[in-house]
Amino acid sequence: MAARHLVHRAARAAIVRAAAAVVAAALAGANAVAGPAAPLPGAAPSSAAVAARIDGAPLYAFTLDTLWRQRRAVTPALERSTALDELIQVRLLAAHANVPAPKEGASVTVAFAPDVMLEERLVATLREVHGKDLDAAIKALPGATLDSLLTVQPAVPQQQLDAIFGRPGSLQLEIALSKEQQAQAGAIEVLRYQLPGGEATSISLFDVYHRQNVQGRLALSQQPANVAAQQARRIVANAFVLHWALQRFGPDAVADLRKAIADGEAVVTLQRLYGIGLDTDSGSPLLNRLSSEASPQEIEAYYQQNKDQFARIDKIRARHIRVADEAQAQRVLKTLQGGASFAATARRMSRAPDAAKGGDLGWIGADGSKDWLASLAFSQQPGKPSAPIRAPVGPTEPAFWEIVLVEEQVHGAHPLQSETVRYQASRMIALKKALQQLGEIMEQARRSAHVEIAEAQ
């Protein structure tokens, strides 16, 4: 085995892109990827082969080749060496990120439990990349179906289900079983199965409950017997995929692939902490703190260097036509689109007090309060009549429709002392500082690690 230290090939931002790419590949199993996975030349990778060692710990060729195949489904030109470097970068960053692991049960009302999500993504990745071999393994089962693995599917008494979930049909916004109810669910067997060469395994109602998000738990509470049976079969299907992978590639290789997917999750969490992939209005605590610490001098310097980011429309000159109903408004618009003069049409058709002036609204400035019509005019493109807009009148007031034309726009910039500049500049300064801090973490990860690459023999 030849050894070399990993050399960073691009600027710091490349690691962020690399992390996102590998994360996308690792998470792609949760979503369909168009087209079949690109085949690799030669046989399936050996589970014992090591692609690299990071501080002595192996990164298996099975992990590399599985994720490489997955990514080549959408990026056929991706080279194996590039995929390896990116995978190493993600593993290094995940190891040095000190990202707190999600707490058990955290956010399960919206998403899935962390262990469930990780298993689902691992299984989905294996299915996507090794789908043909898995199909062949299923066809080799008695009856060519996973049903042959099922040994017992007992009927669950409705009385027991009602004791846990309540009577079906009751309106519930969230299902969260108490510890006592969880214990009751754990004692109820939904299904029993036996994998090839394995021992009989039981799936309890709690096993099913644990694997659901809020929508799944609500469905389970409404139709517990049917949903539990359906979801238990999904558990069996996942168990078969993992059993097949363990038998074919070995537990160390499968564990390494699982770790690569978990590493991707850790990097995504880290990126979000530092505001990467989020807009500048995100609620990242780090961005919020750094933004609050931005000094007036920093804000002014950023403003002077990036004035184009604070461009605005200072004032506009506009006209409008007011009519009584939508049908008439559509006829007027068609006339205008046919080339009729807006001012002349306003004099002839508008019912507004300024009709005699051709619907002239004059100059409208950006500063100060504006009524709804002025606000509507500011949102329109110049030189093109707007679609008819119904005025926001009260329930007892007669309705009317407005068509607006912006004739001129005068552009400028938000003033330095404005709240818009303070807010936007401080957020961008915060993002820049956050990226610098993340870059330092990346650099430390690379400096402190010893990476050996297994060269082709």
Short mmCIF file of C-alpha atoms in Angstrom, two decimals:
data_model
loop_
_atom_site.label_atom_id
_atom_site.label_comp_id
_atom_site.label_asym_id
_atom_site.label_seq_id
_atom_site.Cartn_x
_atom_site.Cartn_y
_atom_site.Cartn_z
CA MET A 1 0.00 0.00 0.00
CA ALA A 2 1.38 3.36 -0.99
CA ALA A 3 0.71 6.27 1.32
CA ARG A 4 0.24 9.96 0.82
CA HIS A 5 -1.20 12.83 2.77
CA LEU A 6 -4.45 14.17 1.44
CA VAL A 7 -3.82 17.40 -0.45
CA HIS A 8 -6.59 19.91 -0.65
CA ARG A 9 -7.21 20.52 -4.35
CA ALA A 10 -9.21 23.73 -4.31
CA ALA A 11 -10.16 26.68 -2.19
CA ARG A 12 -11.90 26.29 1.12
CA ALA A 13 -15.28 26.70 -0.50
CA ALA A 14 -14.68 23.50 -2.44
CA ILE A 15 -14.98 21.47 0.76
CA VAL A 16 -18.41 22.92 1.33
CA ARG A 17 -19.40 21.97 -2.20
CA ALA A 18 -17.84 18.53 -1.77
CA ALA A 19 -19.66 17.99 1.49
CA ALA A 20 -22.94 18.98 -0.07
CA ALA A 21 -22.31 16.65 -3.01
CA VAL A 22 -21.52 13.61 -0.88
CA VAL A 23 -24.37 14.44 1.47
CA ALA A 24 -26.69 14.64 -1.52
CA ALA A 25 -25.47 11.24 -2.64
CA ALA A 26 -25.84 9.76 0.81
CA LEU A 27 -29.34 11.14 1.20
CA ALA A 28 -30.45 10.44 -2.35
CA GLY A 29 -31.72 7.05 -1.33
CA ALA A 30 -34.62 8.80 0.37
CA ASN A 31 -35.71 10.13 -3.03
CA ALA A 32 -35.94 8.61 -6.47
CA VAL A 33 -33.02 9.29 -8.80
CA ALA A 34 -33.85 9.43 -12.47
CA GLY A 35 -32.49 6.50 -14.42
CA PRO A 36 -30.62 3.41 -13.28
CA ALA A 37 -27.33 3.61 -11.43
CA ALA A 38 -24.34 3.70 -13.74
CA PRO A 39 -22.67 0.28 -13.76
CA LEU A 40 -19.11 -0.05 -12.56
CA PRO A 41 -16.61 -1.92 -14.68
CA GLY A 42 -15.76 -5.36 -13.37
CA ALA A 43 -17.21 -7.23 -10.44
CA ALA A 44 -18.71 -5.89 -7.24
CA PRO A 45 -16.17 -4.30 -4.88
CA SER A 46 -14.53 -6.51 -2.30
CA SER A 47 -15.85 -5.70 1.17
CA ALA A 48 -12.39 -6.32 2.63
CA ALA A 49 -10.70 -3.75 0.36
CA VAL A 50 -9.72 -0.48 2.00
CA ALA A 51 -9.84 2.70 -0.08
CA ALA A 52 -8.08 4.87 2.52
CA ARG A 53 -7.11 5.06 6.17
CA ILE A 54 -7.78 8.14 8.24
CA ASP A 55 -5.63 8.15 11.36
CA GLY A 56 -5.42 4.41 10.95
CA ALA A 57 -9.19 3.84 10.68
CA PRO A 58 -10.28 2.23 7.40
CA LEU A 59 -12.55 3.79 4.86
CA TYR A 60 -13.78 0.82 2.84
CA ALA A 61 -13.81 0.53 -0.93
CA PHE A 62 -17.38 -0.75 -0.58
CA THR A 63 -18.46 2.63 0.83
CA LEU A 64 -16.58 4.56 -1.84
CA ASP A 65 -17.84 2.47 -4.74
CA THR A 66 -21.42 2.39 -3.51
CA LEU A 67 -21.61 6.17 -3.15
CA TRP A 68 -19.65 6.65 -6.38
CA ARG A 69 -22.12 4.51 -8.30
CA GLN A 70 -24.99 6.43 -6.77
CA ARG A 71 -23.53 9.79 -7.77
CA ARG A 72 -22.64 8.61 -11.26
CA ALA A 73 -26.34 8.08 -11.88
CA VAL A 74 -26.61 11.87 -12.22
CA THR A 75 -22.94 12.80 -12.80
CA PRO A 76 -21.54 10.17 -15.18
CA ALA A 77 -18.20 11.94 -15.59
CA LEU A 78 -17.40 11.88 -11.87
CA GLU A 79 -14.03 10.22 -11.29
CA ARG A 80 -13.49 7.71 -8.53
CA SER A 81 -10.51 9.64 -7.15
CA THR A 82 -12.61 12.79 -6.86
CA ALA A 83 -15.36 10.91 -5.06
CA LEU A 84 -12.76 9.49 -2.67
CA ASP A 85 -11.23 12.88 -1.87
CA GLU A 86 -14.66 14.36 -1.22
CA LEU A 87 -15.66 11.41 0.97
CA ILE A 88 -12.49 11.81 3.01
CA GLN A 89 -13.10 15.53 3.39
CA VAL A 90 -16.58 14.92 4.72
CA ARG A 91 -15.35 12.29 7.16
CA LEU A 92 -12.60 14.59 8.42
CA LEU A 93 -14.99 17.47 8.86
CA ALA A 94 -17.60 15.32 10.60
CA ALA A 95 -14.94 14.01 13.01
CA HIS A 96 -13.74 17.50 13.93
CA ALA A 97 -17.04 19.33 13.82
CA ASN A 98 -18.18 18.54 17.37
CA VAL A 99 -21.77 18.70 16.15
CA PRO A 100 -24.08 17.60 18.96
CA ALA A 101 -25.93 14.43 18.08
CA PRO A 102 -29.70 14.79 17.80
CA LYS A 103 -31.39 13.94 21.08
CA GLU A 104 -33.54 10.86 21.07
CA GLY A 105 -37.07 11.88 20.36
CA ALA A 106 -36.10 15.40 19.28
CA SER A 107 -38.37 16.76 16.55
CA VAL A 108 -40.03 13.41 16.07
CA THR A 109 -43.32 15.23 15.83
CA VAL A 110 -42.14 16.52 12.47
CA ALA A 111 -39.41 14.17 11.28
CA PHE A 112 -38.34 10.62 11.99
CA ALA A 113 -36.19 9.53 14.92
CA PRO A 114 -32.47 9.86 14.02
CA ASP A 115 -31.79 6.11 14.12
CA VAL A 116 -34.81 5.42 11.92
CA MET A 117 -33.84 8.08 9.40
CA LEU A 118 -30.29 6.77 9.20
CA GLU A 119 -31.44 3.19 8.62
CA GLU A 120 -33.94 4.28 5.97
CA ARG A 121 -31.25 6.16 4.06
CA LEU A 122 -28.81 3.28 4.34
CA VAL A 123 -31.41 0.83 3.03
CA ALA A 124 -32.46 3.22 0.27
CA THR A 125 -28.83 3.61 -0.85
CA LEU A 126 -28.33 -0.16 -0.96
CA ARG A 127 -31.54 -0.61 -2.91
CA GLU A 128 -30.63 2.06 -5.42
CA VAL A 129 -27.11 0.82 -6.12
CA HIS A 130 -27.55 -2.92 -5.66
CA GLY A 131 -31.17 -3.21 -6.73
CA LYS A 132 -30.65 -5.91 -9.37
CA ASP A 133 -28.77 -8.17 -6.99
CA LEU A 134 -31.38 -7.62 -4.29
CA ASP A 135 -34.17 -8.50 -6.72
CA ALA A 136 -32.32 -11.67 -7.60
CA ALA A 137 -31.98 -12.53 -3.90
CA ILE A 138 -35.72 -12.05 -3.39
CA LYS A 139 -36.53 -14.22 -6.39
CA ALA A 140 -34.40 -16.96 -4.85
CA LEU A 141 -36.70 -17.06 -1.82
CA PRO A 142 -39.55 -19.60 -1.64
CA GLY A 143 -42.34 -18.19 -3.75
CA ALA A 144 -39.98 -15.44 -4.95
CA THR A 145 -41.44 -13.04 -2.37
CA LEU A 146 -40.60 -11.59 1.02
CA ASP A 147 -43.87 -13.05 2.31
CA SER A 148 -42.03 -16.34 2.68
CA LEU A 149 -40.10 -14.76 5.57
CA LEU A 150 -43.26 -14.15 7.60
CA THR A 151 -44.01 -16.81 10.18
CA VAL A 152 -46.73 -15.35 12.42
CA GLN A 153 -49.07 -12.40 11.98
CA PRO A 154 -51.42 -12.49 14.97
CA ALA A 155 -54.64 -10.51 15.20
CA VAL A 156 -54.38 -7.69 17.73
CA PRO A 157 -57.48 -7.31 19.95
CA GLN A 158 -59.19 -3.97 19.31
CA GLN A 159 -59.58 -3.47 23.04
CA GLN A 160 -55.80 -3.39 23.48
CA LEU A 161 -55.43 -0.94 20.61
CA ASP A 162 -58.12 1.34 22.07
CA ALA A 163 -56.32 1.32 25.42
CA ILE A 164 -53.21 2.70 23.71
CA PHE A 165 -54.53 5.01 21.00
CA GLY A 166 -58.09 5.70 22.10
CA ARG A 167 -61.17 4.93 20.08
CA PRO A 168 -60.79 5.29 16.28
CA GLY A 169 -62.17 8.48 14.79
CA SER A 170 -61.33 10.80 17.67
CA LEU A 171 -59.72 14.06 16.56
CA GLN A 172 -56.07 14.28 17.60
CA LEU A 173 -53.43 16.72 16.43
CA GLU A 174 -50.47 14.72 17.72
CA ILE A 175 -49.81 11.21 18.99
CA ALA A 176 -47.25 10.88 21.76
CA LEU A 177 -47.56 7.73 23.82
CA SER A 178 -46.77 7.83 27.51
CA LYS A 179 -44.17 5.47 28.95
CA GLU A 180 -46.96 3.21 30.15
CA GLN A 181 -48.56 3.17 26.70
CA GLN A 182 -45.18 2.50 25.09
CA ALA A 183 -44.72 -0.49 27.40
CA GLN A 184 -48.18 -1.75 26.45
CA ALA A 185 -47.34 -1.33 22.76
CA GLY A 186 -44.06 -3.19 23.26
CA ALA A 187 -45.97 -6.20 24.59
CA ILE A 188 -48.20 -6.45 21.51
CA GLU A 189 -46.74 -8.59 18.72
CA VAL A 190 -47.68 -7.39 15.25
CA LEU A 191 -45.63 -9.78 13.15
CA ARG A 192 -42.92 -12.41 13.39
CA TYR A 193 -40.41 -13.23 10.66
CA GLN A 194 -37.26 -15.23 10.06
CA LEU A 195 -34.45 -14.20 7.72
CA PRO A 196 -32.54 -16.88 5.77
CA GLY A 197 -30.23 -18.63 8.22
CA GLY A 198 -31.38 -16.39 11.06
CA GLU A 199 -33.52 -16.68 14.13
CA ALA A 200 -37.18 -15.79 14.46
CA THR A 201 -37.65 -12.09 15.16
CA SER A 202 -40.71 -10.35 16.54
CA ILE A 203 -41.97 -6.89 15.61
CA SER A 204 -43.99 -5.16 18.30
CA LEU A 205 -46.50 -2.36 18.03
CA PHE A 206 -43.94 -0.11 19.71
CA ASP A 207 -41.38 -0.99 17.01
CA VAL A 208 -43.86 0.28 14.43
CA TYR A 209 -44.77 3.37 16.48
CA HIS A 210 -41.10 4.30 16.96
CA ARG A 211 -40.50 4.32 13.20
CA GLN A 212 -43.24 6.83 12.40
CA ASN A 213 -43.23 10.60 12.08
CA VAL A 214 -46.25 12.69 13.08
CA GLN A 215 -48.26 11.77 9.98
CA GLY A 216 -47.49 8.09 10.39
CA ARG A 217 -48.43 8.12 14.07
CA LEU A 218 -51.73 9.83 13.35
CA ALA A 219 -52.48 7.21 10.69
CA LEU A 220 -51.47 4.49 13.14
CA SER A 221 -53.84 5.85 15.78
CA GLN A 222 -56.76 5.94 13.34
CA GLN A 223 -56.26 2.49 11.80
CA PRO A 224 -53.79 0.77 14.14
CA ALA A 225 -54.29 -2.81 12.94
CA ASN A 226 -54.00 -2.05 9.21
CA VAL A 227 -51.21 0.52 9.46
CA ALA A 228 -49.21 -1.59 11.93
CA ALA A 229 -49.38 -4.62 9.64
CA GLN A 230 -48.32 -2.54 6.62
CA GLN A 231 -45.45 -0.84 8.43
CA ALA A 232 -44.28 -4.11 9.98
CA ARG A 233 -43.86 -5.49 6.48
CA ARG A 234 -41.73 -2.47 5.65
CA ILE A 235 -39.56 -3.29 8.65
CA VAL A 236 -39.17 -6.84 7.34
CA ALA A 237 -38.21 -5.54 3.89
CA ASN A 238 -35.56 -3.27 5.38
CA ALA A 239 -34.27 -6.09 7.55
CA PHE A 240 -33.88 -8.30 4.50
CA VAL A 241 -31.89 -5.64 2.64
CA LEU A 242 -29.54 -5.17 5.59
CA HIS A 243 -29.23 -8.93 6.10
CA TRP A 244 -28.36 -9.39 2.43
CA ALA A 245 -25.74 -6.62 2.58
CA LEU A 246 -24.19 -8.00 5.77
CA GLN A 247 -23.93 -11.46 4.22
CA ARG A 248 -22.49 -10.20 0.97
CA PHE A 249 -20.20 -7.38 2.06
CA GLY A 250 -19.61 -8.05 5.74
CA PRO A 251 -20.58 -6.12 8.89
CA ASP A 252 -17.52 -3.84 8.83
CA ALA A 253 -18.22 -2.63 5.29
CA VAL A 254 -21.92 -2.03 5.94
CA ALA A 255 -21.11 -0.21 9.18
CA ASP A 256 -18.68 1.99 7.25
CA LEU A 257 -21.35 2.90 4.69
CA ARG A 258 -23.73 3.71 7.53
CA LYS A 259 -21.02 5.95 9.04
CA ALA A 260 -20.52 7.74 5.72
CA ILE A 261 -24.22 8.57 5.59
CA ALA A 262 -24.13 9.70 9.24
CA ASP A 263 -21.05 11.81 8.44
CA GLY A 264 -23.03 13.50 5.69
CA GLU A 265 -25.80 14.28 8.14
CA ALA A 266 -23.30 15.76 10.60
CA VAL A 267 -21.83 17.97 7.89
CA VAL A 268 -25.28 19.16 6.84
CA THR A 269 -26.01 20.04 10.48
CA LEU A 270 -22.69 21.87 10.74
CA GLN A 271 -23.31 23.78 7.53
CA ARG A 272 -26.69 24.91 8.81
CA LEU A 273 -25.15 26.04 12.08
CA TYR A 274 -22.84 28.26 10.02
CA GLY A 275 -25.60 29.44 7.71
CA ILE A 276 -24.51 27.53 4.59
CA GLY A 277 -27.44 26.65 2.40
CA LEU A 278 -29.71 29.01 4.33
CA ASP A 279 -30.82 32.50 3.39
CA THR A 280 -29.44 35.39 5.40
CA ASP A 281 -32.73 35.69 7.31
CA SER A 282 -32.38 32.20 8.76
CA GLY A 283 -32.57 31.66 12.48
CA SER A 284 -29.06 30.28 12.84
CA PRO A 285 -27.98 31.25 16.38
CA LEU A 286 -24.41 31.77 15.22
CA LEU A 287 -25.45 34.10 12.40
CA ASN A 288 -27.76 35.98 14.75
CA ARG A 289 -24.95 36.54 17.26
CA LEU A 290 -22.37 37.56 14.67
CA SER A 291 -24.88 39.87 13.03
CA SER A 292 -25.58 41.64 16.34
CA GLU A 293 -21.83 42.13 16.84
CA ALA A 294 -21.25 43.87 13.49
CA SER A 295 -19.87 47.36 14.17
CA PRO A 296 -20.97 50.57 12.38
CA GLN A 297 -17.50 50.75 10.81
CA GLU A 298 -17.85 47.22 9.40
CA ILE A 299 -21.30 48.01 8.06
CA GLU A 300 -20.10 51.20 6.36
CA ALA A 301 -17.11 49.41 4.82
CA TYR A 302 -19.35 46.64 3.50
CA TYR A 303 -21.82 49.20 2.15
CA GLN A 304 -19.15 51.13 0.27
CA GLN A 305 -17.70 47.94 -1.24
CA ASN A 306 -21.07 46.44 -2.19
CA LYS A 307 -23.33 49.35 -3.05
CA ASP A 308 -24.92 47.41 -5.89
CA GLN A 309 -26.49 45.11 -3.28
CA PHE A 310 -28.44 48.05 -1.87
CA ALA A 311 -29.89 49.37 -5.11
CA ARG A 312 -33.49 50.48 -5.02
CA ILE A 313 -36.08 52.41 -6.99
CA ASP A 314 -36.02 55.93 -5.55
CA LYS A 315 -39.16 57.17 -7.26
CA ILE A 316 -41.56 56.41 -10.07
CA ARG A 317 -44.02 58.29 -12.25
CA ALA A 318 -47.22 56.37 -12.87
CA ARG A 319 -50.78 56.51 -14.21
CA HIS A 320 -53.84 54.44 -13.42
CA ILE A 321 -57.27 53.57 -14.74
CA ARG A 322 -60.13 52.76 -12.35
CA VAL A 323 -63.18 50.84 -13.53
CA ALA A 324 -66.23 49.39 -11.80
CA ASP A 325 -65.95 45.68 -12.56
CA GLU A 326 -63.49 43.02 -13.66
CA ALA A 327 -65.09 42.41 -17.05
CA GLN A 328 -64.67 46.06 -17.98
CA ALA A 329 -61.12 46.00 -16.63
CA GLN A 330 -60.26 43.10 -18.90
CA ARG A 331 -61.68 44.95 -21.91
CA VAL A 332 -59.63 48.03 -21.04
CA LEU A 333 -56.49 45.95 -20.65
CA LYS A 334 -57.05 44.33 -24.04
CA THR A 335 -57.40 47.78 -25.57
CA LEU A 336 -54.14 48.90 -23.97
CA GLN A 337 -52.34 45.77 -25.11
CA GLY A 338 -53.55 46.55 -28.61
CA GLY A 339 -51.57 49.80 -28.56
CA ALA A 340 -54.06 52.33 -27.24
CA SER A 341 -52.70 55.35 -25.35
CA PHE A 342 -52.91 54.81 -21.61
CA ALA A 343 -53.54 58.49 -20.86
CA ALA A 344 -56.25 58.77 -23.53
CA THR A 345 -57.91 55.56 -22.34
CA ALA A 346 -57.84 56.84 -18.77
CA ARG A 347 -59.57 60.07 -19.83
CA ARG A 348 -62.25 58.08 -21.61
CA MET A 349 -62.74 55.06 -19.33
CA SER A 350 -61.47 55.82 -15.80
CA ARG A 351 -63.92 56.70 -13.03
CA ALA A 352 -61.18 58.10 -10.75
CA PRO A 353 -61.08 61.85 -9.92
CA ASP A 354 -57.83 62.23 -11.88
CA ALA A 355 -59.31 60.81 -15.11
CA ALA A 356 -59.23 64.22 -16.77
CA LYS A 357 -55.44 64.27 -16.23
CA GLY A 358 -55.07 60.90 -17.91
CA GLY A 359 -54.90 59.08 -14.58
CA ASP A 360 -51.62 60.81 -13.71
CA LEU A 361 -50.44 59.86 -10.21
CA GLY A 362 -47.38 62.08 -10.47
CA TRP A 363 -44.07 61.17 -8.87
CA ILE A 364 -44.20 58.65 -6.02
CA GLY A 365 -41.16 58.44 -3.73
CA ALA A 366 -39.78 55.35 -2.05
CA ASP A 367 -39.61 57.01 1.37
CA GLY A 368 -42.62 57.68 3.51
CA SER A 369 -45.91 55.90 3.76
CA LYS A 370 -47.72 54.84 0.58
CA ASP A 371 -51.32 53.84 0.06
CA TRP A 372 -52.11 50.52 -1.57
CA LEU A 373 -52.28 52.02 -5.07
CA ALA A 374 -48.83 53.60 -4.76
CA SER A 375 -47.48 50.34 -3.37
CA LEU A 376 -49.02 48.49 -6.32
CA ALA A 377 -47.36 50.92 -8.74
CA PHE A 378 -43.95 50.37 -7.12
CA SER A 379 -44.22 46.65 -7.75
CA GLN A 380 -44.84 46.97 -11.51
CA GLN A 381 -42.45 46.83 -14.44
CA PRO A 382 -42.13 50.12 -16.33
CA GLY A 383 -43.76 50.55 -19.70
CA LYS A 384 -46.26 47.72 -19.33
CA PRO A 385 -49.84 48.02 -18.03
CA SER A 386 -50.51 45.85 -15.02
CA ALA A 387 -53.12 43.15 -14.81
CA PRO A 388 -56.42 44.38 -13.34
CA ILE A 389 -56.24 44.39 -9.53
CA ARG A 390 -59.31 44.47 -7.29
CA ALA A 391 -59.08 47.25 -4.71
CA PRO A 392 -59.02 46.13 -1.07
CA VAL A 393 -62.29 47.80 -0.13
CA GLY A 394 -64.40 47.06 2.92
CA PRO A 395 -67.36 44.65 2.86
CA THR A 396 -69.91 47.46 2.54
CA GLU A 397 -67.98 49.52 -0.03
CA PRO A 398 -68.46 49.13 -3.80
CA ALA A 399 -65.69 47.15 -5.46
CA PHE A 400 -63.51 48.58 -8.22
CA TRP A 401 -60.49 47.48 -10.27
CA GLU A 402 -57.27 49.30 -11.02
CA ILE A 403 -54.83 49.08 -13.94
CA VAL A 404 -51.47 50.78 -13.38
CA LEU A 405 -48.76 51.90 -15.79
CA VAL A 406 -45.28 52.96 -14.60
CA GLU A 407 -43.92 55.46 -17.10
CA GLU A 408 -40.56 56.29 -15.46
CA GLN A 409 -38.31 54.88 -12.75
CA VAL A 410 -35.45 56.65 -11.00
CA HIS A 411 -32.93 54.32 -9.42
CA GLY A 412 -30.67 54.95 -6.45
CA ALA A 413 -29.45 53.18 -3.33
CA HIS A 414 -30.70 52.74 0.19
CA PRO A 415 -28.99 55.32 2.40
CA LEU A 416 -26.20 54.12 4.67
CA GLN A 417 -28.11 54.97 7.85
CA SER A 418 -31.24 53.08 6.81
CA GLU A 419 -32.45 50.00 8.67
CA THR A 420 -32.34 48.09 5.37
CA VAL A 421 -28.60 48.66 5.03
CA ARG A 422 -27.90 47.92 8.69
CA TYR A 423 -29.82 44.65 8.59
CA GLN A 424 -28.64 43.33 5.22
CA ALA A 425 -25.00 44.36 5.69
CA SER A 426 -24.79 42.93 9.21
CA ARG A 427 -26.22 39.61 8.01
CA MET A 428 -23.73 39.37 5.14
CA ILE A 429 -20.84 40.32 7.44
CA ALA A 430 -22.01 37.59 9.83
CA LEU A 431 -22.14 35.02 7.04
CA LYS A 432 -18.61 35.92 5.93
CA LYS A 433 -17.29 35.53 9.47
CA ALA A 434 -19.15 32.24 9.89
CA LEU A 435 -17.59 30.89 6.69
CA GLN A 436 -14.16 31.97 7.93
CA GLN A 437 -14.72 30.09 11.18
CA LEU A 438 -15.89 27.02 9.29
CA GLY A 439 -12.83 27.28 7.08
CA GLU A 440 -10.62 27.22 10.18
CA ILE A 441 -12.36 24.05 11.35
CA MET A 442 -11.72 22.51 7.94
CA GLU A 443 -8.07 23.51 7.97
CA GLN A 444 -7.62 22.08 11.47
CA ALA A 445 -9.26 18.85 10.39
CA ARG A 446 -6.83 18.49 7.48
CA ARG A 447 -3.76 19.47 9.47
CA SER A 448 -4.40 17.14 12.37
CA ALA A 449 -5.29 14.03 10.34
CA HIS A 450 -3.02 11.51 8.67
CA VAL A 451 -4.62 10.13 5.54
CA GLU A 452 -3.29 7.19 3.59
CA ILE A 453 -4.68 6.37 0.16
CA ALA A 454 -4.53 2.78 -1.06
CA GLU A 455 -3.14 3.04 -4.57
CA ALA A 456 -4.12 0.57 -7.26
CA GLN A 457 -1.80 -2.43 -7.31
#
